PDB file of C-alpha atoms in Angstrom:
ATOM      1  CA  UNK Q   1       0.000   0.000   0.000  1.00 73.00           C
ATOM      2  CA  UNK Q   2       1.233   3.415  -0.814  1.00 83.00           C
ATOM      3  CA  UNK Q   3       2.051   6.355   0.909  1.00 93.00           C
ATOM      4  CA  UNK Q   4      -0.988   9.414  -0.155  1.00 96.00           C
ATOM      5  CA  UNK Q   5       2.452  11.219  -0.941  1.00 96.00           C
ATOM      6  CA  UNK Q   6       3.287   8.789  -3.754  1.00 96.00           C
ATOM      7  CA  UNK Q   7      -0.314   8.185  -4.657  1.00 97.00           C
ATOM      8  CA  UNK Q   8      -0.424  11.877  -5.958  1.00 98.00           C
ATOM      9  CA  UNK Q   9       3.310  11.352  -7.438  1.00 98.00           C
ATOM     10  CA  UNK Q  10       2.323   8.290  -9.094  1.00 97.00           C
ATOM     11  CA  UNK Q  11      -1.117  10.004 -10.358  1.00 98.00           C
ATOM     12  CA  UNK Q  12       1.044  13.155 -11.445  1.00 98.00           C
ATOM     13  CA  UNK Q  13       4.213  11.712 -12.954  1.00 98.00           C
ATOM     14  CA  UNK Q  14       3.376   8.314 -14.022  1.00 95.00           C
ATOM     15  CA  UNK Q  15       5.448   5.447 -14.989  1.00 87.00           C
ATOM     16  CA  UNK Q  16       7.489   6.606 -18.034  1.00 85.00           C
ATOM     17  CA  UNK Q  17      11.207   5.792 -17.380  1.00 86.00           C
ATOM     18  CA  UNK Q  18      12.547   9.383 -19.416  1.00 94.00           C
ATOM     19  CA  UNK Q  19      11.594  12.847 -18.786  1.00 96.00           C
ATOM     20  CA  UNK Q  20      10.364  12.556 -22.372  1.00 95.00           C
ATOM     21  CA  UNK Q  21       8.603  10.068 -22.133  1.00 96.00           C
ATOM     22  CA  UNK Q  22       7.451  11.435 -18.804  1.00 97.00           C
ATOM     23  CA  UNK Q  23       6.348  14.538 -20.193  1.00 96.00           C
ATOM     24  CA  UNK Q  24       4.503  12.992 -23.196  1.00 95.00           C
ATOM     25  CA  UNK Q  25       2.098  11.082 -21.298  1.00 96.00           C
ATOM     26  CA  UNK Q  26       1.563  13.660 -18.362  1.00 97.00           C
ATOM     27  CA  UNK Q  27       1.301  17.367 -20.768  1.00 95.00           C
ATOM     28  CA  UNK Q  28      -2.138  17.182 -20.710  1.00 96.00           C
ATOM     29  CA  UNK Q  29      -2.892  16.517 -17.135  1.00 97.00           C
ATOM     30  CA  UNK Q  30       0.041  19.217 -16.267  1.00 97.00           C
ATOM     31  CA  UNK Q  31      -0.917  21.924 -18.726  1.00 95.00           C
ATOM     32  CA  UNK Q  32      -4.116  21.613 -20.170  1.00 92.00           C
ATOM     33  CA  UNK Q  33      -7.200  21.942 -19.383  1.00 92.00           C
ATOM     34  CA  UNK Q  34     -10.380  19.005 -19.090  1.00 94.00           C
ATOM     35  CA  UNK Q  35     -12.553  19.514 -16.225  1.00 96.00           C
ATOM     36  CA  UNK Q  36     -12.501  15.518 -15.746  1.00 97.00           C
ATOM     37  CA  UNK Q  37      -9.238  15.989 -14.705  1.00 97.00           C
ATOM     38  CA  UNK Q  38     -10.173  18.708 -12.230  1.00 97.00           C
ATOM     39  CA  UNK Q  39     -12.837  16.388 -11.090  1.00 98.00           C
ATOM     40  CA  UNK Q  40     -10.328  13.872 -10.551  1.00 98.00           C
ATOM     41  CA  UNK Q  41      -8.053  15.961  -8.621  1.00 98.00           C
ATOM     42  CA  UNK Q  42     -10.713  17.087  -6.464  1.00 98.00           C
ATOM     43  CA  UNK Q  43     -12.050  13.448  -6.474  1.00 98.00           C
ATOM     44  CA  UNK Q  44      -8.415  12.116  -5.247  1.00 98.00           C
ATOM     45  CA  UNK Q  45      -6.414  14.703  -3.666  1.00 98.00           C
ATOM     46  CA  UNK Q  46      -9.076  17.291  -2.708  1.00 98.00           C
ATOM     47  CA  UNK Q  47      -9.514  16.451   1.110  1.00 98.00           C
ATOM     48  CA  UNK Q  48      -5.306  16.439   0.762  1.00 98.00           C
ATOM     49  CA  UNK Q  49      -5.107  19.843  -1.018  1.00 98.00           C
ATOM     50  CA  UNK Q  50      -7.421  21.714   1.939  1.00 98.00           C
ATOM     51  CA  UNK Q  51      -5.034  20.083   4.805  1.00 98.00           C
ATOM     52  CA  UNK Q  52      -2.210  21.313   3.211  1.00 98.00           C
ATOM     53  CA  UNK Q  53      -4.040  24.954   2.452  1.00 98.00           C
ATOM     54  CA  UNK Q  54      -4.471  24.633   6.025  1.00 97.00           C
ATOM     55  CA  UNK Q  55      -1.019  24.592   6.963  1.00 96.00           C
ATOM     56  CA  UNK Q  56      -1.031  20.821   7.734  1.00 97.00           C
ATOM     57  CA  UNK Q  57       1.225  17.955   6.453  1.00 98.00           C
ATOM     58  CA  UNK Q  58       4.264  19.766   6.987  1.00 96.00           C
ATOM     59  CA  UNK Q  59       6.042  16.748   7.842  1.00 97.00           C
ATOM     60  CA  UNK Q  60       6.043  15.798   4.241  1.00 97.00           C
ATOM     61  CA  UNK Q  61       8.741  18.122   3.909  1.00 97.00           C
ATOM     62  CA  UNK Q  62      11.046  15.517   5.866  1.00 95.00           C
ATOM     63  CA  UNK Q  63      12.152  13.645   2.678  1.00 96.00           C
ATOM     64  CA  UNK Q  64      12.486  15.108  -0.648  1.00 97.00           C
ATOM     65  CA  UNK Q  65       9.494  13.058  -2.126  1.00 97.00           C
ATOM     66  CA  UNK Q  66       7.375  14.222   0.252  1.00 98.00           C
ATOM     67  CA  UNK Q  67       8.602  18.037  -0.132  1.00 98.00           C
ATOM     68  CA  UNK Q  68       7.468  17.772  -4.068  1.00 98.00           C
ATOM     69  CA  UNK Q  69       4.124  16.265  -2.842  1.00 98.00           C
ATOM     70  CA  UNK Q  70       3.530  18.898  -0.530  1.00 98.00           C
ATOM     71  CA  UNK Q  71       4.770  21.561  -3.170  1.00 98.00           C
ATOM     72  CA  UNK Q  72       2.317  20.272  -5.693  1.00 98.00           C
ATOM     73  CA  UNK Q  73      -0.109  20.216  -3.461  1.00 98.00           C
ATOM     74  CA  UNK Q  74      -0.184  24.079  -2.142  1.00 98.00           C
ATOM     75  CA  UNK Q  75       1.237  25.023  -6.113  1.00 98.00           C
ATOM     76  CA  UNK Q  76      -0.490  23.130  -8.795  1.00 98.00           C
ATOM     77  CA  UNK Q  77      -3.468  21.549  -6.983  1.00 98.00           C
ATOM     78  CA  UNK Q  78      -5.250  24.391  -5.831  1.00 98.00           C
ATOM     79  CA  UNK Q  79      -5.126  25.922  -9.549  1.00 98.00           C
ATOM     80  CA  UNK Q  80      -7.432  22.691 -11.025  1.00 98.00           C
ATOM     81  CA  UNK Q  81      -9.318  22.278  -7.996  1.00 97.00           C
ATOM     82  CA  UNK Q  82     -10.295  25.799  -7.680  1.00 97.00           C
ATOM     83  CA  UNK Q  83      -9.477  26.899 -11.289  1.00 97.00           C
ATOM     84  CA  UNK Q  84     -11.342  30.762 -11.783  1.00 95.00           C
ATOM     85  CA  UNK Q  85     -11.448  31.510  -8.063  1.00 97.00           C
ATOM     86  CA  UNK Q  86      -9.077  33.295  -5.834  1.00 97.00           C
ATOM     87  CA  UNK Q  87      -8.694  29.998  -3.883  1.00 98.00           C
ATOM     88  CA  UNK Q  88      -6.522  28.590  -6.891  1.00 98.00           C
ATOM     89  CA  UNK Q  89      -3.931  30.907  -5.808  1.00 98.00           C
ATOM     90  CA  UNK Q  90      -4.295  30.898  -2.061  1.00 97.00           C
ATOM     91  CA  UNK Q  91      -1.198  28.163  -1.584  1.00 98.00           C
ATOM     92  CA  UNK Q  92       1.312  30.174  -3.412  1.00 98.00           C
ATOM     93  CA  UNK Q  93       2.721  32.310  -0.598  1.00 97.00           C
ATOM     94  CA  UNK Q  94       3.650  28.817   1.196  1.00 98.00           C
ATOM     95  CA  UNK Q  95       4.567  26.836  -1.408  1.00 98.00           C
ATOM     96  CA  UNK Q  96       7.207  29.804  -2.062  1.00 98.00           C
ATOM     97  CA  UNK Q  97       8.668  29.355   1.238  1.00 98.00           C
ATOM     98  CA  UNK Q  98       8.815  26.269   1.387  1.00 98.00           C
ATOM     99  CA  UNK Q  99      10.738  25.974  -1.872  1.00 98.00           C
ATOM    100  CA  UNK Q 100      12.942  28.533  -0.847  1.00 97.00           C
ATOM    101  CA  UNK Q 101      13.388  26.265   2.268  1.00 97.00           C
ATOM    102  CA  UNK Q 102      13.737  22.897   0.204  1.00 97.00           C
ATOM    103  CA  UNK Q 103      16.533  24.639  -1.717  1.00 97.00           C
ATOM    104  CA  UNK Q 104      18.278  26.072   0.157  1.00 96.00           C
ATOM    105  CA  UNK Q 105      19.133  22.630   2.000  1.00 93.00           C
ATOM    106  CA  UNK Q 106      19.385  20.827  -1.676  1.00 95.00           C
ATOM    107  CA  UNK Q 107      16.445  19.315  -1.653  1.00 95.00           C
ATOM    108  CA  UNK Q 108      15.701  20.341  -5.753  1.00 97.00           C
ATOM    109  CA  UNK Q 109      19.058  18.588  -6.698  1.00 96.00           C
ATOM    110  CA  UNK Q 110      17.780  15.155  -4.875  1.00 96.00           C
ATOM    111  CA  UNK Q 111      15.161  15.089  -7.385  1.00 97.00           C
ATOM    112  CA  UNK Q 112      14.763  14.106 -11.126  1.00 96.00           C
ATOM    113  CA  UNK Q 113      15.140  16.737 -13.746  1.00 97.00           C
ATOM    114  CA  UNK Q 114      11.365  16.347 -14.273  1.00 97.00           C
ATOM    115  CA  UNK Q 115      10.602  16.867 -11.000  1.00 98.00           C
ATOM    116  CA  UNK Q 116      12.525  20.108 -10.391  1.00 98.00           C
ATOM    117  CA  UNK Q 117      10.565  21.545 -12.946  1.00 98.00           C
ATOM    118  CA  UNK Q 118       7.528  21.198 -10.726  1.00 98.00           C
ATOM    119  CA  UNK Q 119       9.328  22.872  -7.841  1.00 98.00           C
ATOM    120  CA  UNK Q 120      10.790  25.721 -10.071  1.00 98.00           C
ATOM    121  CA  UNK Q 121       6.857  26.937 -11.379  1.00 98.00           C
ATOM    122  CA  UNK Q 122       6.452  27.789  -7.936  1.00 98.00           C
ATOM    123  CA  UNK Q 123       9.511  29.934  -8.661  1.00 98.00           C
ATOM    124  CA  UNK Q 124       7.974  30.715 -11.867  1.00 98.00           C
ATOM    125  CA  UNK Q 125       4.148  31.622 -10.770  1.00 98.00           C
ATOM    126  CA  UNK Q 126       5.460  34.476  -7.803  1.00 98.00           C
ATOM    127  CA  UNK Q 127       4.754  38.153  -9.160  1.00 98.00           C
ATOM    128  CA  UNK Q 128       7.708  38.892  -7.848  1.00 98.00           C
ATOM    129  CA  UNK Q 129      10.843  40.021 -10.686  1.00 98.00           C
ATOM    130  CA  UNK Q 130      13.806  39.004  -8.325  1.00 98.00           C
ATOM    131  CA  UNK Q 131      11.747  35.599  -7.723  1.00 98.00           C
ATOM    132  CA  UNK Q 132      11.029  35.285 -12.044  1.00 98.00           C
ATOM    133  CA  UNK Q 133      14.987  35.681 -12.228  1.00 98.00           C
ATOM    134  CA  UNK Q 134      15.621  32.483 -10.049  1.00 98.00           C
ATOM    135  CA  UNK Q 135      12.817  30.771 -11.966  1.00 98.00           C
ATOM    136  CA  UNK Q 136      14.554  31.825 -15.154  1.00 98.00           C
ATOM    137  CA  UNK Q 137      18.299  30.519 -13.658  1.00 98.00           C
ATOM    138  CA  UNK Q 138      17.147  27.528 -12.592  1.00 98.00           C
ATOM    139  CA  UNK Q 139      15.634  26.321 -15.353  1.00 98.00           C
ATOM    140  CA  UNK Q 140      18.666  27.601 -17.449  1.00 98.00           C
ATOM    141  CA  UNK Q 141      20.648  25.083 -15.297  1.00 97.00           C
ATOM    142  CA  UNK Q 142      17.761  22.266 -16.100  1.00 97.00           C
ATOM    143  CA  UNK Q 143      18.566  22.887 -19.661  1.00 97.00           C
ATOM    144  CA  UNK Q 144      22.169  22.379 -19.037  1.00 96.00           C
ATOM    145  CA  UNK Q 145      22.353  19.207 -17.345  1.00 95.00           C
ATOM    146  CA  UNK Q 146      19.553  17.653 -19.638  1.00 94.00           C
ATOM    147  CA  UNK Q 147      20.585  14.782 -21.999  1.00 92.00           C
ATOM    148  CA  UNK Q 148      20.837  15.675 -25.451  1.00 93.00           C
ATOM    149  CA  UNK Q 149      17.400  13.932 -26.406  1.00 93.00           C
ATOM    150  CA  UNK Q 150      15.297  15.691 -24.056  1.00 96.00           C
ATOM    151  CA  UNK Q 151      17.210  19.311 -25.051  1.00 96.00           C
ATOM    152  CA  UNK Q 152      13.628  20.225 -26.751  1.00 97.00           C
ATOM    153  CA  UNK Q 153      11.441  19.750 -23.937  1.00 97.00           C
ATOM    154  CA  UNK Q 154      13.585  21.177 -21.129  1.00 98.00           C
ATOM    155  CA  UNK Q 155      14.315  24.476 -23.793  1.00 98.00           C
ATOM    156  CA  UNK Q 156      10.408  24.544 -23.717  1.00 97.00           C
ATOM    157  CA  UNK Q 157      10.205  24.789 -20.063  1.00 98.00           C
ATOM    158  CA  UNK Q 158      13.624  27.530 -19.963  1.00 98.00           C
ATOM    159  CA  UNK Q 159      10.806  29.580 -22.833  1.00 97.00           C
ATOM    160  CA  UNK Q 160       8.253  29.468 -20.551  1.00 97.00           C
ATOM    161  CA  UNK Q 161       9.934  30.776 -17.510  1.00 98.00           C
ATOM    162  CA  UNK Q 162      10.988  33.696 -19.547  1.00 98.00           C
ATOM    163  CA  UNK Q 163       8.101  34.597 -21.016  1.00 97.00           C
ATOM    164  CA  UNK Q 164       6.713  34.019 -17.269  1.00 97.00           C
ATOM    165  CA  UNK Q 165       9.556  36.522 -16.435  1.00 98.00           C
ATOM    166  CA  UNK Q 166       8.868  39.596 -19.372  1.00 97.00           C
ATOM    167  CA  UNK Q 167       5.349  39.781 -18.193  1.00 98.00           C
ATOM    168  CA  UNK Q 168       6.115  40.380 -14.416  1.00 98.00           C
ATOM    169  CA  UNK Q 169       9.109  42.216 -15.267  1.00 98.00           C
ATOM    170  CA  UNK Q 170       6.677  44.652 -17.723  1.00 97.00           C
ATOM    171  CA  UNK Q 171       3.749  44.915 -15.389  1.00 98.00           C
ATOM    172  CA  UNK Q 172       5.032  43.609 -11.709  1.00 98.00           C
ATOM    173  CA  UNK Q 173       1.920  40.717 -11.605  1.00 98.00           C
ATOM    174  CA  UNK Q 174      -0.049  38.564 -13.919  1.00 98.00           C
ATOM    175  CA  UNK Q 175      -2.524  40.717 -15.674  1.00 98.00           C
ATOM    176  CA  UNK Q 176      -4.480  37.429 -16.638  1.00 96.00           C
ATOM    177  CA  UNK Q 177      -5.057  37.342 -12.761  1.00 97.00           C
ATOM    178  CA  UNK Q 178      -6.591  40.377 -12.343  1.00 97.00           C
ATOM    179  CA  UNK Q 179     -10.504  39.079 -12.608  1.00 96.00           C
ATOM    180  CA  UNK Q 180     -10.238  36.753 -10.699  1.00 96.00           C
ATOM    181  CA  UNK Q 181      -8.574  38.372  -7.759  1.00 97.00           C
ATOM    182  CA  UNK Q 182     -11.160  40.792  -8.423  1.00 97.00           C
ATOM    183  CA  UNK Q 183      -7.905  43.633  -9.473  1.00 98.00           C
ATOM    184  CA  UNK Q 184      -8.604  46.375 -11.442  1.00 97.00           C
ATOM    185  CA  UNK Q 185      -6.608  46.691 -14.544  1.00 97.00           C
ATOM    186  CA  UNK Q 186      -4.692  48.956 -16.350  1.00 97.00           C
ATOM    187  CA  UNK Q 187      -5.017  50.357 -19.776  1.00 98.00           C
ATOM    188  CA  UNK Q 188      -1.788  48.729 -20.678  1.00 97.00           C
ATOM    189  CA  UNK Q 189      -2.826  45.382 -19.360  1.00 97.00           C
ATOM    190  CA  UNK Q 190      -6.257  45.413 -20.927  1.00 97.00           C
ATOM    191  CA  UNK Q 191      -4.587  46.433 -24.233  1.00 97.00           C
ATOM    192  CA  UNK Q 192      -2.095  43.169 -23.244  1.00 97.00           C
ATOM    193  CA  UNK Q 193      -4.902  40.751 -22.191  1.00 96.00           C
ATOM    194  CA  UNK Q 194      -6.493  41.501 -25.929  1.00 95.00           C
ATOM    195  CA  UNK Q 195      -3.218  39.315 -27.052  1.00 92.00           C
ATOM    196  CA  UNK Q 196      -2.935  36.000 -27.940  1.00 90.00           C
ATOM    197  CA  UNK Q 197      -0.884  33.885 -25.660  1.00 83.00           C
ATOM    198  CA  UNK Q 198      -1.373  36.080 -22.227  1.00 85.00           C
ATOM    199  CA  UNK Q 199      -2.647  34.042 -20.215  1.00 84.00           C
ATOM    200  CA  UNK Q 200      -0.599  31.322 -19.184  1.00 79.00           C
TER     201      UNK Q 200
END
């Protein structure tokens, strides 16, 4: 019987043996959008996703599996489970911290390239510039350890941080945020929101 830790790494990361292979089976789930998969999130992990919202299961932070459970959890949970509402966001703030606390004790480089990338969004989603710039430099490093097959995919994740990174470094937040968290926008960001491709 497994850990509810590894049930959600299992159900998030799957059994390929390659990031590539990893990442071709799991896209969809990650990055798109079905509402059966929200369903199933809420279905599976919702009860999970509130403790940790809650400040609980902090002891999952004790092993490095654990710490990217409880990262995915506050991070990329909450955004399918409460996808349109300000509660989809309302993990961020800790799942910051407690990257910044994984990290800074090596807990990123005890993972698989594929997982780091799930502990770098977190990086990635603060609307915060000096935060996009680690976001940015870690995933520059990703790139540079990853084997020469999977140079595509992890160059797709380095683009997306720094497109990530121009937006907060033009506006200082996520303009595609702004309804939701009930913000008022600007005329620039109206004018940007009118674009395709703004709203990651």
């Amino acid at each position: 019987m497994t850990s509810p830790s590894q049930d959600l790494l299992n159900w998030w990361f799957g059994e390929g043996a390659s990031a590539s292979e990893i990442a071709g089976a799991k896209n969809g789930l990650w990055f798109g959008y079905k509402a059966e998969q929200d369903a199933e999130a809420r279905e599976r992990f919702g009860d999970l996703t509130e403790r940790a919202l809650a400040g609980e299961l902090s002891e999952w932070a004790e092993s490095p599996q654990g710490w990217l459970a409880l990262v995915l959890l506050l991070d990329q949970l909450p955004r399918m489970i409460h996808r349109g509402t300000p509660q989809a966001f309302a993990g961020d703030d800790r799942a910051l911290q407690l990257v910044r606390d994984g990290m800074a004790h090596g807990g990123d480089v005890l993972l698989a390239p594929i997982q780091r990338v799930f502990i770098y969004l977190v990086l990635e989603h603060a609307e915060n510039l000096s935060v996009q710039d680690q976001a940015v430099q870690q995933f520059e490093q990703l790139l540079g350890i990853a084997d020469a097959d999977e140079q595509k995919l992890f160059a797709g994740f380095l683009d997306f941080a720094e497109r990530h990174r121009q937006v907060v470094a033009r506006f200082g937040r996520f303009p595609h945020r702004n309804e939701i968290l009930g913000r008022a926008s600007s005329e620039a960001e109206r004018v940007f929101l009118a674009e395709p491709g703004s709203r990651f």
